[in-house]
Short mmCIF file of C-alpha atoms and ligand atoms in Angstrom, two decimals:
data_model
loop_
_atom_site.label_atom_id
_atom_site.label_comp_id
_atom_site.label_asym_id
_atom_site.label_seq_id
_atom_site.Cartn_x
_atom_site.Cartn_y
_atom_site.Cartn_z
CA UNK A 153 -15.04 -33.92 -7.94
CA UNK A 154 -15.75 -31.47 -5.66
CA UNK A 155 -13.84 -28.10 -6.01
CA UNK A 156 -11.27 -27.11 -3.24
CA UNK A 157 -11.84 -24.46 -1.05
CA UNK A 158 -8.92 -22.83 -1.44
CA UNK A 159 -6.91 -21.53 -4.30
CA UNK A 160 -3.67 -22.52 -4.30
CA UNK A 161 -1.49 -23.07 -6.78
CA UNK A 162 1.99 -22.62 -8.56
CA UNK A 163 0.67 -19.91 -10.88
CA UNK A 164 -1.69 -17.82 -8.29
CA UNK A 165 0.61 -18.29 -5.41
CA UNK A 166 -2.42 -16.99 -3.50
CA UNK A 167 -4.76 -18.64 -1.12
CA UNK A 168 -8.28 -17.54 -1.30
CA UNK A 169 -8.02 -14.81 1.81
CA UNK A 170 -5.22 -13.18 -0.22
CA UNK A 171 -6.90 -13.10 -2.97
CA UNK A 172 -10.18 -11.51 -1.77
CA UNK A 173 -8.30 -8.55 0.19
CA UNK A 174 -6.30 -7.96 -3.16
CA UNK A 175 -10.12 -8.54 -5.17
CA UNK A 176 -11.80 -6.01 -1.89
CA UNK A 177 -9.05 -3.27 -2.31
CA UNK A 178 -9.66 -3.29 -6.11
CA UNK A 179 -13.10 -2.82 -5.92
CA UNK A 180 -12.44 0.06 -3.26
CA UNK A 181 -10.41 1.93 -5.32
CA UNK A 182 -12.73 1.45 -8.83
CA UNK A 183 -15.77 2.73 -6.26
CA UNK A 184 -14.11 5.67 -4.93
CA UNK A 185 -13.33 6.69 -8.96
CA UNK A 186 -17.22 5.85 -9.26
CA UNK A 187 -18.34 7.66 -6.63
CA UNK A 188 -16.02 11.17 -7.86
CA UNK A 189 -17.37 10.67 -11.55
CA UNK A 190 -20.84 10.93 -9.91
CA UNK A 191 -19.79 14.07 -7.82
CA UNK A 192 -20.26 12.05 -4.46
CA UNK A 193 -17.17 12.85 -3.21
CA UNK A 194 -14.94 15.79 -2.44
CA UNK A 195 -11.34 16.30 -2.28
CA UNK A 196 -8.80 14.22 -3.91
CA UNK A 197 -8.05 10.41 -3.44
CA UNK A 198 -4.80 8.49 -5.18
CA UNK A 199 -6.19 4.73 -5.89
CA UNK A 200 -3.46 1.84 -5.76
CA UNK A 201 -5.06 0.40 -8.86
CA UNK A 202 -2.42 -2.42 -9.74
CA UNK A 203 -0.08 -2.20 -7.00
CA UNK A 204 -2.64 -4.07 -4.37
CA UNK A 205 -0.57 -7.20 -3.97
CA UNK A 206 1.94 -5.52 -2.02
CA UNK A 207 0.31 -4.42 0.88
CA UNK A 208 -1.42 -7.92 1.17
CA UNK A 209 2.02 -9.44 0.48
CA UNK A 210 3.81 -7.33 3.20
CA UNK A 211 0.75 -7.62 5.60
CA UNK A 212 2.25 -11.33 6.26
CA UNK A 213 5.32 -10.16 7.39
CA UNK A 214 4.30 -7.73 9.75
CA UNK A 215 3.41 -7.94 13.40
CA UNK A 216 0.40 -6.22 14.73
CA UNK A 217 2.55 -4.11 17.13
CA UNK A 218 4.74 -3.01 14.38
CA UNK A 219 3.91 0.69 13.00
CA UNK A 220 3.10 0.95 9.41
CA UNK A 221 3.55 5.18 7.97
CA UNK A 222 1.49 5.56 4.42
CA UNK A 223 0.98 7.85 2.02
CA UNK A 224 -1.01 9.41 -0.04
CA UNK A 225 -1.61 6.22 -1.99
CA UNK A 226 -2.58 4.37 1.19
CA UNK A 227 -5.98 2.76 1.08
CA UNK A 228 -4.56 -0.40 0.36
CA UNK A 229 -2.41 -0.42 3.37
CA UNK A 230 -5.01 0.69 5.59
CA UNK A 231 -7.22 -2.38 4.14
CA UNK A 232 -4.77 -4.96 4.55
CA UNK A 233 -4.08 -4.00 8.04
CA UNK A 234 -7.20 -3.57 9.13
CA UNK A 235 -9.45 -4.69 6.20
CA UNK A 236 -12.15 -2.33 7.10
CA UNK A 237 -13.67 -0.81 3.97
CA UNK A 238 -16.67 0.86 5.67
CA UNK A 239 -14.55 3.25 8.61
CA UNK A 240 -12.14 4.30 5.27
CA UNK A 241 -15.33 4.66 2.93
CA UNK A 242 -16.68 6.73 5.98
CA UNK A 243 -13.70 8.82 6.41
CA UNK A 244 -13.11 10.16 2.89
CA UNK A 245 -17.18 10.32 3.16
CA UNK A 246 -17.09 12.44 5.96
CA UNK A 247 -19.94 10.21 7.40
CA UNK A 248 -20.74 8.46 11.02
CA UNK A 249 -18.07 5.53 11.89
CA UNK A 250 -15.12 7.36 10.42
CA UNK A 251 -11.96 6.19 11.01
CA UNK A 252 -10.85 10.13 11.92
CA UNK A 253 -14.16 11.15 12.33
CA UNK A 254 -13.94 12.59 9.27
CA UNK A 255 -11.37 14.99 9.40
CA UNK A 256 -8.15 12.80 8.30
CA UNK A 257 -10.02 11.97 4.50
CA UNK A 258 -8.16 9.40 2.31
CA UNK A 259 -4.73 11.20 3.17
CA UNK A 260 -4.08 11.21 6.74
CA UNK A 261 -5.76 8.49 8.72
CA UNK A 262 -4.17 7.51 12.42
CA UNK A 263 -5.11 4.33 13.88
CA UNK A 264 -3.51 2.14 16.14
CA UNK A 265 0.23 2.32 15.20
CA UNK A 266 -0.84 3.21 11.71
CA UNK A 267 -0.42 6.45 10.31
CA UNK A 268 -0.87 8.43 6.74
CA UNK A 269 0.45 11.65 5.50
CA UNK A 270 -0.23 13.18 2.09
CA UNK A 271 2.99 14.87 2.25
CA UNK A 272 5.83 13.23 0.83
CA UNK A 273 8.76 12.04 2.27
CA UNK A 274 7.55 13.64 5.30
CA UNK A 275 6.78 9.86 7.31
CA UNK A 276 10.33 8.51 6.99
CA UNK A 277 12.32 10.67 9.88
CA UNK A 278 8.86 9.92 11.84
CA UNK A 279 9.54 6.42 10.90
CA UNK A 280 13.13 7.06 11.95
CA UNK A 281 12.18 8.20 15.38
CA UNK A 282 9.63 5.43 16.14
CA UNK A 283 12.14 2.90 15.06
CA UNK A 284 14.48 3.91 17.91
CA UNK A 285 11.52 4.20 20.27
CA UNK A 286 11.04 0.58 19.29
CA UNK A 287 14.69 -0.56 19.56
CA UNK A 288 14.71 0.79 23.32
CA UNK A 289 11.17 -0.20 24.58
CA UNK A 290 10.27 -3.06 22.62
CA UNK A 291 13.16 -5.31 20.65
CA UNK A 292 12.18 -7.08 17.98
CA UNK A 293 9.15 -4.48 16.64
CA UNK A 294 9.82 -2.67 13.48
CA UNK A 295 8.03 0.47 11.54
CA UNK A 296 7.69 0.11 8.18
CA UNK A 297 7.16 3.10 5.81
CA UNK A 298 6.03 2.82 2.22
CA UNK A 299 6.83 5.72 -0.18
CA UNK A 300 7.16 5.64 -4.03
CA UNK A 301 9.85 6.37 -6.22
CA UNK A 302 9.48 10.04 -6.38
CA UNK A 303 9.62 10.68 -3.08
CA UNK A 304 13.50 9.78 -3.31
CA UNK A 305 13.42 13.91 -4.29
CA UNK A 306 13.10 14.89 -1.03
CA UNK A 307 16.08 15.43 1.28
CA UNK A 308 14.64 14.23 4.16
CA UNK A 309 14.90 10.40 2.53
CA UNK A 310 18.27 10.49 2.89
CA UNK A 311 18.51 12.25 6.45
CA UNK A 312 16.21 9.15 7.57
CA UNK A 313 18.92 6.99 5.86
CA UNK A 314 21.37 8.12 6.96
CA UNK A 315 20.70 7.92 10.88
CA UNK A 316 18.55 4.66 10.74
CA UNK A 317 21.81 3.38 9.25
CA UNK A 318 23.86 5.18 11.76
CA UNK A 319 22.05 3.80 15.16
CA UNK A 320 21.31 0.78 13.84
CA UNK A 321 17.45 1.28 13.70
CA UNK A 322 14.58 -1.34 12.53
CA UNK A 323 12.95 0.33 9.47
CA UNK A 324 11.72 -1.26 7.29
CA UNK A 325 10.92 1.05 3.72
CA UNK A 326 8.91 -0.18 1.24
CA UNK A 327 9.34 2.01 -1.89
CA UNK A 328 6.32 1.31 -4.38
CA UNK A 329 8.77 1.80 -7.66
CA UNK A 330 5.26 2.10 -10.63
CA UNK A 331 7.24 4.03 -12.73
CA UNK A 332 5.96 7.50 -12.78
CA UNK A 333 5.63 10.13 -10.10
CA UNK A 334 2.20 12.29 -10.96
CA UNK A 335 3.18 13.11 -14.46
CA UNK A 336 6.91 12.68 -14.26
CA UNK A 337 8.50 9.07 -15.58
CA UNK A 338 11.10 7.92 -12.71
CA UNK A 339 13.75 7.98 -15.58
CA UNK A 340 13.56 11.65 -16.05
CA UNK A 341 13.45 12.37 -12.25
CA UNK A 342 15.83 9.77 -10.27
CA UNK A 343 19.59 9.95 -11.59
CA UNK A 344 21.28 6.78 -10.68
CA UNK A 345 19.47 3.98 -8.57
CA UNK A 346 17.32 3.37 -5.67
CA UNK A 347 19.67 0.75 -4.98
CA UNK A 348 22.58 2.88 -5.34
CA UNK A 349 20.78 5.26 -3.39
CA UNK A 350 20.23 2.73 -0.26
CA UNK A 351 24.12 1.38 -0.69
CA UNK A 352 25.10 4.62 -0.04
CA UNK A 353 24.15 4.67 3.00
CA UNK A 354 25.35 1.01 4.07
CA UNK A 355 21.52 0.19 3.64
CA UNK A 356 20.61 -3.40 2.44
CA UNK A 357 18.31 -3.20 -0.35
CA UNK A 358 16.18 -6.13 -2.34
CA UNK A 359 14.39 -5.54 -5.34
CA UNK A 360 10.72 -7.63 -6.01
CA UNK A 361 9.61 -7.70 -9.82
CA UNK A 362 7.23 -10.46 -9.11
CA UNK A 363 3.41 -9.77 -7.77
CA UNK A 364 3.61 -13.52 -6.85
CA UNK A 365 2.25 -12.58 -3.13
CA UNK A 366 3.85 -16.50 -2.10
CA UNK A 367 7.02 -15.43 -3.67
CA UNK A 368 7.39 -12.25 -2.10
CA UNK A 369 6.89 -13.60 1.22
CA UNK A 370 9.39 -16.48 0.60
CA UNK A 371 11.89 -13.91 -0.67
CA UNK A 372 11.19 -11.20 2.28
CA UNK A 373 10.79 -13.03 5.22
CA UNK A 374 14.68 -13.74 6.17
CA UNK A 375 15.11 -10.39 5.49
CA UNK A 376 12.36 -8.91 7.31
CA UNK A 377 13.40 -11.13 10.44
CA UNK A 378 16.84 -9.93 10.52
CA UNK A 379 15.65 -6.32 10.10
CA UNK A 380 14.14 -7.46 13.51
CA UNK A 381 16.80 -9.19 14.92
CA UNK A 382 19.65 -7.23 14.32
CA UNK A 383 17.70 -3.77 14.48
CA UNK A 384 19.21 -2.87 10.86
CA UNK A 385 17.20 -1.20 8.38
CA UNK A 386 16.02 -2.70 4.93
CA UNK A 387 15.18 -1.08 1.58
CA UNK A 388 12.66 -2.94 -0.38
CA UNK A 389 11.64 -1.75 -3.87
CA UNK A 390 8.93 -3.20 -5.85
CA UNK A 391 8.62 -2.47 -9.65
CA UNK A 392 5.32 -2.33 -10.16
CA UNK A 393 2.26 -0.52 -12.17
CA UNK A 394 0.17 2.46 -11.49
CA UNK A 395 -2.77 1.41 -13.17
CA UNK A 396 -4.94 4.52 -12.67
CA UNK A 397 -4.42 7.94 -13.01
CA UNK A 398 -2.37 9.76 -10.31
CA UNK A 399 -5.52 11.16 -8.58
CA UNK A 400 -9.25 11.44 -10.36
CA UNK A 401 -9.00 12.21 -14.30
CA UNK A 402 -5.07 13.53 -14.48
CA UNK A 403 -3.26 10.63 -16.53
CA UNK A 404 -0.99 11.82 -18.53
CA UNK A 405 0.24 8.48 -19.83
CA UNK A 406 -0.90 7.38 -23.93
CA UNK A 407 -3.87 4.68 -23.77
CA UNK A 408 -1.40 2.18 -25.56
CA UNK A 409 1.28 2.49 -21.98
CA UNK A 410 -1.70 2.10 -19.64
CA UNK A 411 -3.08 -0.73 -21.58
CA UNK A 412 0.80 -2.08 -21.40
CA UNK A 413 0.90 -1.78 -18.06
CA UNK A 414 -3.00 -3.51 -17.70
CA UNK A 415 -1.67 -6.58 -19.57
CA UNK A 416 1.37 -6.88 -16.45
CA UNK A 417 -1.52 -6.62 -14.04
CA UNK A 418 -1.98 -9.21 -11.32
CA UNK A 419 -5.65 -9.27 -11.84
CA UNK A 420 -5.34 -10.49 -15.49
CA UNK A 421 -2.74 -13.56 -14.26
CA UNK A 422 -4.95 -14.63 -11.25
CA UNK A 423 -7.85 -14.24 -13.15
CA UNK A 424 -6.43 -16.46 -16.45
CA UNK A 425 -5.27 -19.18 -13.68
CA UNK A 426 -8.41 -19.86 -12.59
CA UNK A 427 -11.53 -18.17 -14.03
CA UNK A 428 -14.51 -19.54 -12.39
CA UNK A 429 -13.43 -19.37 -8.95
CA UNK A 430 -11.42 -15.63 -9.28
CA UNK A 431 -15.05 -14.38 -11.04
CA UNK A 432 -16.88 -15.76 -8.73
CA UNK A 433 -14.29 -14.08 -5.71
CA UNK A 434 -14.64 -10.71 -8.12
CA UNK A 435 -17.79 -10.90 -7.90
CA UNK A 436 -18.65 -11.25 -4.06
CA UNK A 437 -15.85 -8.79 -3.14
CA UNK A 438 -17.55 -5.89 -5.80
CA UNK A 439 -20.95 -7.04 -3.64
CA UNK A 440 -19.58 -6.04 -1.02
CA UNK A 441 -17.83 -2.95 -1.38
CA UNK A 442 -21.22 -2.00 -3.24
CA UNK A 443 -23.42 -2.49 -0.27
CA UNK A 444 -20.72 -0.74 1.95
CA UNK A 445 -20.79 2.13 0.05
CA UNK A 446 -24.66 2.58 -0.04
CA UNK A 447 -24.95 1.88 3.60
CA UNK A 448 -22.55 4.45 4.66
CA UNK A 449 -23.78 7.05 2.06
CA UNK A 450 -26.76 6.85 4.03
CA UNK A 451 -25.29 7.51 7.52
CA UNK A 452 -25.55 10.69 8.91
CA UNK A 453 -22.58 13.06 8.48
CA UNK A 454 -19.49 12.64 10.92
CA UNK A 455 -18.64 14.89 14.14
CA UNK A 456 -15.35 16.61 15.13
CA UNK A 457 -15.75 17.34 18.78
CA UNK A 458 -12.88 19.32 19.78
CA UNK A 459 -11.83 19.87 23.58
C1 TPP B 94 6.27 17.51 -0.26
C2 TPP B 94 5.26 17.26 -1.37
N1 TPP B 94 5.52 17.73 -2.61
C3 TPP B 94 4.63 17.51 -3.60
C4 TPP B 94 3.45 16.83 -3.36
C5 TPP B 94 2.44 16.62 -4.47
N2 TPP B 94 2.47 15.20 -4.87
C6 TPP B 94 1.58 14.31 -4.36
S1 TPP B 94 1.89 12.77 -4.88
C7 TPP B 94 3.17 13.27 -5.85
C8 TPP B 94 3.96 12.28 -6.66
C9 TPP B 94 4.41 11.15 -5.81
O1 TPP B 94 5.12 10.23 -6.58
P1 TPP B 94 5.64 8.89 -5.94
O2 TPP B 94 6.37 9.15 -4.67
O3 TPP B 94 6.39 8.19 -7.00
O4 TPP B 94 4.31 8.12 -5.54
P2 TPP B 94 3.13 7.65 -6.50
O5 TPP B 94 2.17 8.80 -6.59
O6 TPP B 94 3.69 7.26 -7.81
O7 TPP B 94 2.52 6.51 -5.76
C10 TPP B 94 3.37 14.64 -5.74
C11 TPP B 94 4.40 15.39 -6.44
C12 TPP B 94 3.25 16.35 -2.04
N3 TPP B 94 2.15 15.64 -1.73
N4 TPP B 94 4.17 16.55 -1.08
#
């Protein structure tokens, strides 16, 4: 019997795309660690070790004329989008092909109605402001801003909240709950709920504990419509796992809670469900991200040309 060429089943709730952009930005993010161990890179990078599902997941429900806002942790939403491993490689490389020529690195990249910040809580009123750009020139468009759980420390969350609720404005905010915000658990920094939070404010809010991607588009999809249709905003949290350390070497978690957290990973469930094919998908997307990075490593270094 001859094998099918797609994975799809109850347990992976994937099909094989899915599960190669999740498989691409994994092997991204272990690289980029690689690469800093080796001293090949400079700066910092945050990797979204663990939390890749959600990006791919959320990629589904998105137009290509909505506006997406990351942050700092925002490789994998720059790879779903526009699953282009070598112009991101490039740009925290500072090498030829870069996304920002260079000078954006893996915090602040700007490309077609997508745009990072390493500064927290700073994209939402941005997001705020493009949302009623979009509700006056162009119904039915949304902007979408992912932040994580600590970012619900800074007062301009709620100022976002509290006029996207106000005018009626189609934002959509993804908050990437993995627990912990650098060093801090969200238990000892957020009193009350994110939930409670986004009621406050008259904001609908659904919480995702699955990494099911199938799931989480079944679940989201009404919701993300009407965030469309009726230009109201949406608060979506997902619990999920920051399997790496915040940025480079700084975990401050015991081995025993990361190896917790590794046994909650979607990697380990897709790859139980089906090992031959996911090794053989691990295998080709590591391939590739290897021969990315030493063709771009080889490229000459990037230009700034300024005006
Ligand atoms: C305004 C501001 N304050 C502090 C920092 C330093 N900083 C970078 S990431 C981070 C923690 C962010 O936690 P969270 O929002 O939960 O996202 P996570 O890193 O867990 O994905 C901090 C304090 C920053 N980038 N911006």
């Amino acid at each position: 019997m001859t094998r099918p060429a797609t994975i799809e089943t109850a347990e992976l709730g994937l099909d094989e795309a899915d599960l190669s952009l999740m498989l691409t930005i994994r092997a991204f993010e272990l690289k980029l660690l690689d690469l800093y161990g080796k001293g090949l890179l400079n700066g910092t990078t945050h990797t979204c070790l663990g939390q890749e599902y959600i990006p791919v997941a959320m990629e589904a429900l998105l137009d290509p004329r909505d506006r997406v806002f990351s942050n700092h942790r925002g490789h994998g939403h720059y790879l779903a989008r526009f699953r282009d491993p070598a112009g991101l490689l490039a740009e925290i490389m500072g090498r030829e092909g870069a996304v920002c020529n260079g000078v954006g690195g893996s915090q602040h990249i700007h490309r077609d109605g997508f745009l990072s910040t390493g500064v927290q809580g700073e994209s939402l009123p941005v997001g705020v402001g493009v949302a009623l750009h979009l509700k006056r020139t162009d119904p039915g468009r949304l902007a979408c801003v992912y932040i994580g759980d600590g970012t619900f420390g800074e007062g301009a969350v709620y100022e976002a909240f509290n006029i996207a609720s106000l005018w009626r404005l189609p934002l959509l905010v993804v908050v990437e709950n993995n627990g912990i915000a650098q060093s801090t658990p969200t238990s000892r920094h957020l009193a009350g709920s994110i939930a409670g939070r986004a009621a406050a404010f008259g904001i609908r809010h659904r919480l995702i504990e699955t990494s099911d991607v199938a799931e989480i588009r079944r679940t989201l999809e009404p919701l993300v419509s009407r965030v469309r249709s009726h230009a109201t905003p949406l608060v979506v949290e997902f619990v999920t796992r920051r399997l790496g350390p915040h940025s480079k070497g700084d975990d401050t978690r015991s081995a025993e809670a990361v190896r917790d957290l590794r046994e909650q990973d979607w990697y380990e469930r897709c790859a139980a469900a089906d090992p031959d094919r996911f090794h053989l998908l691990d295998a080709q997307a590591r391939a590739h991200v290897d021969a990315i990075a030493a063709e771009v490593m080889a490229r000459p270094p990037s230009r700034w040309e300024t005006r």
